[in-house]
PDB file of C-alpha atoms in Angstrom:
ATOM      1  CA  ALA A   1     -26.236 108.752  48.769  1.00 77.00           C
ATOM      2  CA  GLN A   2     -22.763 107.476  49.468  1.00 87.00           C
ATOM      3  CA  LYS A   3     -20.051 108.536  47.113  1.00 93.00           C
ATOM      4  CA  VAL A   4     -16.272 108.784  46.866  1.00 96.00           C
ATOM      5  CA  THR A   5     -14.687 111.327  44.561  1.00 96.00           C
ATOM      6  CA  GLN A   6     -11.069 111.327  43.488  1.00 96.00           C
ATOM      7  CA  ALA A   7     -10.950 114.392  41.309  1.00 95.00           C
ATOM      8  CA  GLN A   8      -7.363 113.886  40.181  1.00 96.00           C
ATOM      9  CA  THR A   9      -7.407 111.334  37.390  1.00 95.00           C
ATOM     10  CA  GLU A  10      -3.669 111.407  36.727  1.00 97.00           C
ATOM     11  CA  ILE A  11      -0.704 113.010  38.459  1.00 97.00           C
ATOM     12  CA  SER A  12       2.870 113.084  37.207  1.00 97.00           C
ATOM     13  CA  VAL A  13       5.790 114.024  39.417  1.00 97.00           C
ATOM     14  CA  VAL A  14       9.546 113.710  39.419  1.00 97.00           C
ATOM     15  CA  GLU A  15      11.293 111.595  42.008  1.00 97.00           C
ATOM     16  CA  LYS A  16      11.729 113.199  45.426  1.00 97.00           C
ATOM     17  CA  GLU A  17       8.763 115.499  44.964  1.00 97.00           C
ATOM     18  CA  ASP A  18       5.985 115.368  47.534  1.00 97.00           C
ATOM     19  CA  VAL A  19       2.541 114.549  46.176  1.00 97.00           C
ATOM     20  CA  THR A  20      -0.941 114.634  47.681  1.00 97.00           C
ATOM     21  CA  LEU A  21      -3.812 112.524  46.424  1.00 98.00           C
ATOM     22  CA  ASP A  22      -7.231 113.948  47.215  1.00 97.00           C
ATOM     23  CA  CYS A  23     -10.272 111.992  48.356  1.00 98.00           C
ATOM     24  CA  VAL A  24     -13.663 113.520  49.145  1.00 98.00           C
ATOM     25  CA  TYR A  25     -16.524 111.385  50.389  1.00 97.00           C
ATOM     26  CA  GLU A  26     -20.256 111.767  50.944  1.00 96.00           C
ATOM     27  CA  THR A  27     -22.274 109.951  53.574  1.00 94.00           C
ATOM     28  CA  ARG A  28     -25.108 110.644  55.971  1.00 91.00           C
ATOM     29  CA  ASP A  29     -23.941 108.078  58.491  1.00 91.00           C
ATOM     30  CA  THR A  30     -21.933 109.063  61.523  1.00 91.00           C
ATOM     31  CA  THR A  31     -20.165 105.702  61.652  1.00 92.00           C
ATOM     32  CA  TYR A  32     -18.103 104.727  58.643  1.00 94.00           C
ATOM     33  CA  TYR A  33     -14.641 103.635  57.588  1.00 94.00           C
ATOM     34  CA  LEU A  34     -12.307 105.041  54.989  1.00 95.00           C
ATOM     35  CA  PHE A  35      -9.606 103.116  53.164  1.00 95.00           C
ATOM     36  CA  TRP A  36      -6.769 103.617  50.737  1.00 97.00           C
ATOM     37  CA  TYR A  37      -5.581 100.872  48.381  1.00 97.00           C
ATOM     38  CA  LYS A  38      -2.665 100.823  45.953  1.00 97.00           C
ATOM     39  CA  GLN A  39      -2.736  99.032  42.596  1.00 97.00           C
ATOM     40  CA  PRO A  40       0.774  98.835  41.091  1.00 96.00           C
ATOM     41  CA  PRO A  41       1.322  98.016  37.410  1.00 95.00           C
ATOM     42  CA  SER A  42       1.370  94.309  38.290  1.00 94.00           C
ATOM     43  CA  GLY A  43      -2.348  94.606  39.006  1.00 94.00           C
ATOM     44  CA  GLU A  44      -2.878  93.419  42.565  1.00 95.00           C
ATOM     45  CA  LEU A  45      -4.740  95.562  45.093  1.00 96.00           C
ATOM     46  CA  VAL A  46      -2.728  96.336  48.194  1.00 95.00           C
ATOM     47  CA  PHE A  47      -4.346  97.622  51.371  1.00 95.00           C
ATOM     48  CA  LEU A  48      -2.656 100.732  52.798  1.00 95.00           C
ATOM     49  CA  ILE A  49      -4.790 102.127  55.611  1.00 93.00           C
ATOM     50  CA  ARG A  50      -8.177 101.985  57.339  1.00 92.00           C
ATOM     51  CA  ARG A  51      -9.554 104.885  59.360  1.00 93.00           C
ATOM     52  CA  ASN A  52     -12.832 105.001  61.308  1.00 91.00           C
ATOM     53  CA  SER A  53     -15.022 108.079  61.436  1.00 92.00           C
ATOM     54  CA  PHE A  54     -14.347 108.736  65.113  1.00 91.00           C
ATOM     55  CA  ASP A  55     -10.599 108.913  64.787  1.00 86.00           C
ATOM     56  CA  GLU A  56      -9.425 112.128  63.162  1.00 83.00           C
ATOM     57  CA  GLN A  57      -5.804 111.754  64.109  1.00 83.00           C
ATOM     58  CA  ASN A  58      -3.463 112.007  61.203  1.00 85.00           C
ATOM     59  CA  GLU A  59      -1.387 108.948  60.508  1.00 86.00           C
ATOM     60  CA  ILE A  60       2.182 108.649  59.300  1.00 88.00           C
ATOM     61  CA  SER A  61       3.810 105.478  58.076  1.00 89.00           C
ATOM     62  CA  GLY A  62       7.275 106.029  56.673  1.00 93.00           C
ATOM     63  CA  ARG A  63       6.938 108.265  53.621  1.00 94.00           C
ATOM     64  CA  TYR A  64       3.137 107.952  53.660  1.00 95.00           C
ATOM     65  CA  SER A  65       0.786 110.166  55.641  1.00 94.00           C
ATOM     66  CA  TRP A  66      -2.970 110.573  55.757  1.00 93.00           C
ATOM     67  CA  ASN A  67      -4.993 113.656  56.679  1.00 94.00           C
ATOM     68  CA  PHE A  68      -8.586 112.938  57.728  1.00 94.00           C
ATOM     69  CA  GLN A  69     -10.837 115.990  58.082  1.00 93.00           C
ATOM     70  CA  LYS A  70     -14.505 115.379  58.826  1.00 92.00           C
ATOM     71  CA  SER A  71     -15.276 119.089  58.463  1.00 92.00           C
ATOM     72  CA  THR A  72     -14.447 118.911  54.768  1.00 95.00           C
ATOM     73  CA  SER A  73     -15.285 115.199  54.291  1.00 95.00           C
ATOM     74  CA  SER A  74     -11.810 114.560  53.030  1.00 96.00           C
ATOM     75  CA  PHE A  75      -9.236 111.824  53.552  1.00 96.00           C
ATOM     76  CA  ASN A  76      -6.138 112.895  51.663  1.00 96.00           C
ATOM     77  CA  PHE A  77      -2.994 110.848  51.142  1.00 96.00           C
ATOM     78  CA  THR A  78       0.483 112.369  50.904  1.00 96.00           C
ATOM     79  CA  ILE A  79       3.621 110.650  49.698  1.00 96.00           C
ATOM     80  CA  THR A  80       6.793 112.435  50.785  1.00 96.00           C
ATOM     81  CA  ALA A  81       9.916 112.225  48.619  1.00 97.00           C
ATOM     82  CA  SER A  82       8.188 110.113  45.986  1.00 97.00           C
ATOM     83  CA  GLN A  83       9.993 107.212  44.339  1.00 97.00           C
ATOM     84  CA  VAL A  84       9.517 105.414  41.036  1.00 97.00           C
ATOM     85  CA  VAL A  85       8.120 102.420  42.951  1.00 96.00           C
ATOM     86  CA  ASP A  86       5.236 104.616  44.102  1.00 97.00           C
ATOM     87  CA  SER A  87       3.906 104.663  40.534  1.00 98.00           C
ATOM     88  CA  ALA A  88       0.495 103.043  40.753  1.00 97.00           C
ATOM     89  CA  VAL A  89      -3.223 103.650  40.763  1.00 96.00           C
ATOM     90  CA  TYR A  90      -4.449 104.673  44.197  1.00 97.00           C
ATOM     91  CA  PHE A  91      -8.028 104.091  45.297  1.00 96.00           C
ATOM     92  CA  CYS A  92      -9.911 105.683  48.155  1.00 97.00           C
ATOM     93  CA  ALA A  93     -12.936 103.743  49.471  1.00 96.00           C
ATOM     94  CA  LEU A  94     -15.807 104.199  51.931  1.00 95.00           C
ATOM     95  CA  SER A  95     -17.559 101.546  53.985  1.00 93.00           C
ATOM     96  CA  GLN A  96     -20.665 101.882  56.148  1.00 89.00           C
ATOM     97  CA  ALA A  97     -23.353  99.634  57.537  1.00 84.00           C
ATOM     98  CA  GLY A  98     -25.685  98.110  54.991  1.00 76.00           C
ATOM     99  CA  THR A  99     -23.682  99.044  51.940  1.00 76.00           C
ATOM    100  CA  ALA A 100     -20.880  97.636  49.883  1.00 78.00           C
ATOM    101  CA  LEU A 101     -17.376  99.056  49.922  1.00 89.00           C
ATOM    102  CA  ILE A 102     -17.634 102.076  47.642  1.00 92.00           C
ATOM    103  CA  PHE A 103     -14.553 102.933  45.619  1.00 94.00           C
ATOM    104  CA  GLY A 104     -13.505 106.136  43.982  1.00 94.00           C
ATOM    105  CA  LYS A 105     -12.420 105.869  40.370  1.00 94.00           C
ATOM    106  CA  GLY A 106      -8.763 106.060  41.312  1.00 95.00           C
ATOM    107  CA  THR A 107      -5.808 108.387  40.740  1.00 96.00           C
ATOM    108  CA  THR A 108      -2.955 107.243  38.539  1.00 96.00           C
ATOM    109  CA  LEU A 109       0.368 108.434  39.922  1.00 98.00           C
ATOM    110  CA  SER A 110       3.393 108.391  37.662  1.00 98.00           C
ATOM    111  CA  VAL A 111       6.779 109.071  39.232  1.00 97.00           C
ATOM    112  CA  SER A 112       9.654 109.600  36.830  1.00 96.00           C
ATOM    113  CA  SER A 113      13.354 109.465  37.641  1.00 93.00           C
TER     114      SER A 113
ATOM    115  CA  ASP B   1      -0.312  88.766  53.007  1.00 55.00           C
ATOM    116  CA  ALA B   2      -3.805  87.280  53.184  1.00 62.00           C
ATOM    117  CA  GLY B   3      -3.973  83.805  51.686  1.00 92.00           C
ATOM    118  CA  ILE B   4      -6.246  84.321  48.706  1.00 96.00           C
ATOM    119  CA  THR B   5      -5.876  82.663  45.342  1.00 97.00           C
ATOM    120  CA  GLN B   6      -7.945  82.985  42.206  1.00 98.00           C
ATOM    121  CA  SER B   7      -8.174  80.589  39.317  1.00 97.00           C
ATOM    122  CA  PRO B   8      -7.773  80.823  36.472  1.00 97.00           C
ATOM    123  CA  ARG B   9      -5.651  83.964  36.346  1.00 97.00           C
ATOM    124  CA  HIS B  10      -6.381  84.506  32.662  1.00 97.00           C
ATOM    125  CA  LYS B  11      -9.150  83.179  30.472  1.00 97.00           C
ATOM    126  CA  VAL B  12     -10.308  83.788  26.939  1.00 97.00           C
ATOM    127  CA  THR B  13     -13.712  82.446  26.022  1.00 97.00           C
ATOM    128  CA  GLU B  14     -16.409  82.889  23.431  1.00 97.00           C
ATOM    129  CA  THR B  15     -19.773  84.567  23.734  1.00 97.00           C
ATOM    130  CA  GLY B  16     -22.440  82.213  25.007  1.00 97.00           C
ATOM    131  CA  THR B  17     -20.168  79.807  26.858  1.00 96.00           C
ATOM    132  CA  PRO B  18     -20.405  79.254  30.617  1.00 96.00           C
ATOM    133  CA  VAL B  19     -17.473  80.365  32.747  1.00 97.00           C
ATOM    134  CA  THR B  20     -16.689  79.706  36.390  1.00 98.00           C
ATOM    135  CA  LEU B  21     -14.099  81.627  38.364  1.00 98.00           C
ATOM    136  CA  ARG B  22     -12.853  80.300  41.669  1.00 98.00           C
ATOM    137  CA  CYS B  23     -11.698  82.141  44.770  1.00 98.00           C
ATOM    138  CA  HIS B  24      -9.956  80.176  47.497  1.00 98.00           C
ATOM    139  CA  GLN B  25      -8.910  81.493  50.920  1.00 97.00           C
ATOM    140  CA  THR B  26      -6.881  79.996  53.729  1.00 96.00           C
ATOM    141  CA  GLU B  27      -7.771  82.647  56.332  1.00 94.00           C
ATOM    142  CA  ASN B  28     -11.097  81.163  57.465  1.00 94.00           C
ATOM    143  CA  HIS B  29     -12.751  84.549  56.944  1.00 94.00           C
ATOM    144  CA  ARG B  30     -16.535  84.664  56.991  1.00 94.00           C
ATOM    145  CA  TYR B  31     -17.082  87.267  54.263  1.00 94.00           C
ATOM    146  CA  MET B  32     -16.122  86.879  50.633  1.00 95.00           C
ATOM    147  CA  TYR B  33     -16.752  89.226  47.721  1.00 96.00           C
ATOM    148  CA  TRP B  34     -16.558  89.340  43.952  1.00 97.00           C
ATOM    149  CA  TYR B  35     -15.774  92.636  42.191  1.00 97.00           C
ATOM    150  CA  ARG B  36     -15.186  93.597  38.611  1.00 97.00           C
ATOM    151  CA  GLN B  37     -12.814  96.357  37.567  1.00 96.00           C
ATOM    152  CA  ASP B  38     -13.383  98.288  34.371  1.00 94.00           C
ATOM    153  CA  PRO B  39     -11.740 101.460  33.034  1.00 87.00           C
ATOM    154  CA  GLY B  40     -13.692 104.524  34.104  1.00 80.00           C
ATOM    155  CA  HIS B  41     -15.754 102.595  36.662  1.00 82.00           C
ATOM    156  CA  GLY B  42     -13.298 101.598  39.331  1.00 85.00           C
ATOM    157  CA  LEU B  43     -14.268  98.478  41.277  1.00 93.00           C
ATOM    158  CA  ARG B  44     -17.896  97.433  41.519  1.00 93.00           C
ATOM    159  CA  LEU B  45     -19.378  94.712  43.691  1.00 94.00           C
ATOM    160  CA  ILE B  46     -21.021  91.789  41.881  1.00 96.00           C
ATOM    161  CA  HIS B  47     -22.011  89.447  44.733  1.00 96.00           C
ATOM    162  CA  TYR B  48     -20.897  88.743  48.243  1.00 94.00           C
ATOM    163  CA  SER B  49     -21.197  85.971  50.797  1.00 95.00           C
ATOM    164  CA  TYR B  50     -21.595  86.270  54.565  1.00 93.00           C
ATOM    165  CA  GLY B  51     -21.292  82.568  55.282  1.00 92.00           C
ATOM    166  CA  VAL B  52     -21.579  79.113  53.782  1.00 93.00           C
ATOM    167  CA  LYS B  53     -24.616  79.066  51.475  1.00 92.00           C
ATOM    168  CA  ASP B  54     -25.382  82.718  52.378  1.00 94.00           C
ATOM    169  CA  THR B  55     -25.010  85.117  49.483  1.00 95.00           C
ATOM    170  CA  ASP B  56     -26.435  88.412  48.320  1.00 93.00           C
ATOM    171  CA  LYS B  57     -26.364  90.636  45.251  1.00 94.00           C
ATOM    172  CA  GLY B  58     -24.185  93.642  44.711  1.00 92.00           C
ATOM    173  CA  GLU B  59     -24.363  96.623  42.398  1.00 90.00           C
ATOM    174  CA  VAL B  60     -23.780  94.753  39.112  1.00 94.00           C
ATOM    175  CA  SER B  61     -25.138  91.246  39.667  1.00 95.00           C
ATOM    176  CA  ASP B  62     -27.096  90.762  36.417  1.00 95.00           C
ATOM    177  CA  GLY B  63     -25.672  87.865  34.394  1.00 96.00           C
ATOM    178  CA  TYR B  64     -23.736  86.419  37.325  1.00 97.00           C
ATOM    179  CA  SER B  65     -24.421  83.782  39.945  1.00 97.00           C
ATOM    180  CA  VAL B  66     -22.362  82.627  42.913  1.00 97.00           C
ATOM    181  CA  SER B  67     -22.085  79.682  45.211  1.00 97.00           C
ATOM    182  CA  ARG B  68     -20.338  78.998  48.478  1.00 97.00           C
ATOM    183  CA  SER B  69     -20.473  75.424  49.690  1.00 95.00           C
ATOM    184  CA  LYS B  70     -17.354  75.668  51.882  1.00 96.00           C
ATOM    185  CA  THR B  71     -15.902  78.500  53.936  1.00 96.00           C
ATOM    186  CA  GLU B  72     -12.766  78.600  51.826  1.00 97.00           C
ATOM    187  CA  ASP B  73     -14.282  78.641  48.333  1.00 97.00           C
ATOM    188  CA  PHE B  74     -16.449  81.216  46.571  1.00 98.00           C
ATOM    189  CA  LEU B  75     -17.373  80.559  42.942  1.00 98.00           C
ATOM    190  CA  LEU B  76     -18.515  83.129  40.396  1.00 98.00           C
ATOM    191  CA  THR B  77     -20.375  81.792  37.354  1.00 98.00           C
ATOM    192  CA  LEU B  78     -21.228  83.510  34.116  1.00 97.00           C
ATOM    193  CA  GLU B  79     -23.977  81.257  32.775  1.00 93.00           C
ATOM    194  CA  SER B  80     -23.653  82.575  29.220  1.00 96.00           C
ATOM    195  CA  ALA B  81     -20.751  84.954  28.819  1.00 97.00           C
ATOM    196  CA  THR B  82     -21.181  88.196  26.885  1.00 97.00           C
ATOM    197  CA  SER B  83     -18.594  90.662  25.587  1.00 97.00           C
ATOM    198  CA  SER B  84     -19.737  93.192  28.204  1.00 96.00           C
ATOM    199  CA  GLN B  85     -18.433  90.811  30.850  1.00 97.00           C
ATOM    200  CA  THR B  86     -14.873  91.211  29.605  1.00 97.00           C
ATOM    201  CA  SER B  87     -13.182  92.578  32.698  1.00 97.00           C
ATOM    202  CA  VAL B  88     -10.747  91.950  35.509  1.00 98.00           C
ATOM    203  CA  TYR B  89     -12.421  90.096  38.364  1.00 98.00           C
ATOM    204  CA  PHE B  90     -11.200  90.395  41.927  1.00 98.00           C
ATOM    205  CA  CYS B  91     -12.133  88.316  44.902  1.00 97.00           C
ATOM    206  CA  ALA B  92     -11.847  89.799  48.399  1.00 96.00           C
ATOM    207  CA  ILE B  93     -12.225  88.528  51.945  1.00 95.00           C
ATOM    208  CA  SER B  94     -12.912  90.070  55.330  1.00 93.00           C
ATOM    209  CA  GLY B  95     -13.501  88.729  58.780  1.00 89.00           C
ATOM    210  CA  LEU B  96     -16.134  91.061  60.166  1.00 85.00           C
ATOM    211  CA  GLY B  97     -18.121  92.439  57.270  1.00 82.00           C
ATOM    212  CA  TRP B  98     -18.541  96.094  56.431  1.00 84.00           C
ATOM    213  CA  ALA B  99     -16.386  97.476  59.244  1.00 83.00           C
ATOM    214  CA  ASP B 100     -13.409  95.289  58.451  1.00 89.00           C
ATOM    215  CA  THR B 101     -10.622  95.611  55.924  1.00 92.00           C
ATOM    216  CA  GLN B 102     -11.125  93.702  52.700  1.00 94.00           C
ATOM    217  CA  TYR B 103      -8.070  91.901  51.336  1.00 95.00           C
ATOM    218  CA  PHE B 104      -7.971  91.186  47.653  1.00 96.00           C
ATOM    219  CA  GLY B 105      -6.861  88.261  45.559  1.00 97.00           C
ATOM    220  CA  PRO B 106      -4.557  88.674  42.553  1.00 96.00           C
ATOM    221  CA  GLY B 107      -7.397  89.010  40.030  1.00 97.00           C
ATOM    222  CA  THR B 108      -8.590  87.117  36.958  1.00 98.00           C
ATOM    223  CA  ARG B 109      -8.476  88.711  33.529  1.00 97.00           C
ATOM    224  CA  LEU B 110     -11.432  87.451  31.499  1.00 98.00           C
ATOM    225  CA  THR B 111     -11.848  88.170  27.807  1.00 97.00           C
ATOM    226  CA  VAL B 112     -15.095  87.257  26.077  1.00 97.00           C
ATOM    227  CA  LEU B 113     -14.794  87.250  22.282  1.00 96.00           C
TER     228      LEU B 113
END
């Protein structure tokens, strides 16, 4: 069965700390996509990144970076030098043929000044 | 940002009344989705549409119906609202189905008393 696990329910850090949000997925398919979304306190869902199963290159976008490792079925998200504006709920999600987009339960990140 | 609007943004209703939520897009995307978000459950798919008049059920479709008579509009109806349907409802769109990124609307907060 397909599943996404975000074991960290809540994380609290102080500004400028680095923080990594873990995402572990389960699937039997060889072709799939992984996503990260951000939900700030205002409530909207903001798309951050999409990665396909054949591309294991890490990605960096400003202070954000993503580490995709098929060997451990993980797609972790790191925020470098966190800021208060990074406070949000972050969702990891899995998509594959014939199924809906499957979300993890989310990690709430609180960044204090 | 993807052009997706939801109406109403907030609604309070009473048990047993019918409720219709509207999702409107200006992106001409083929796929549209309705999710509900509840604490402890993350986001779960209710129904989706893969074209005008083409819809299918998701994980939590009981008590809900949908209609899509135009590409740009996707309606979610609760025929007889129950308190268990109190939730935040999100609409999403994508161009190419499961392999594509889903972009989300701002959400509708529904309270059933």
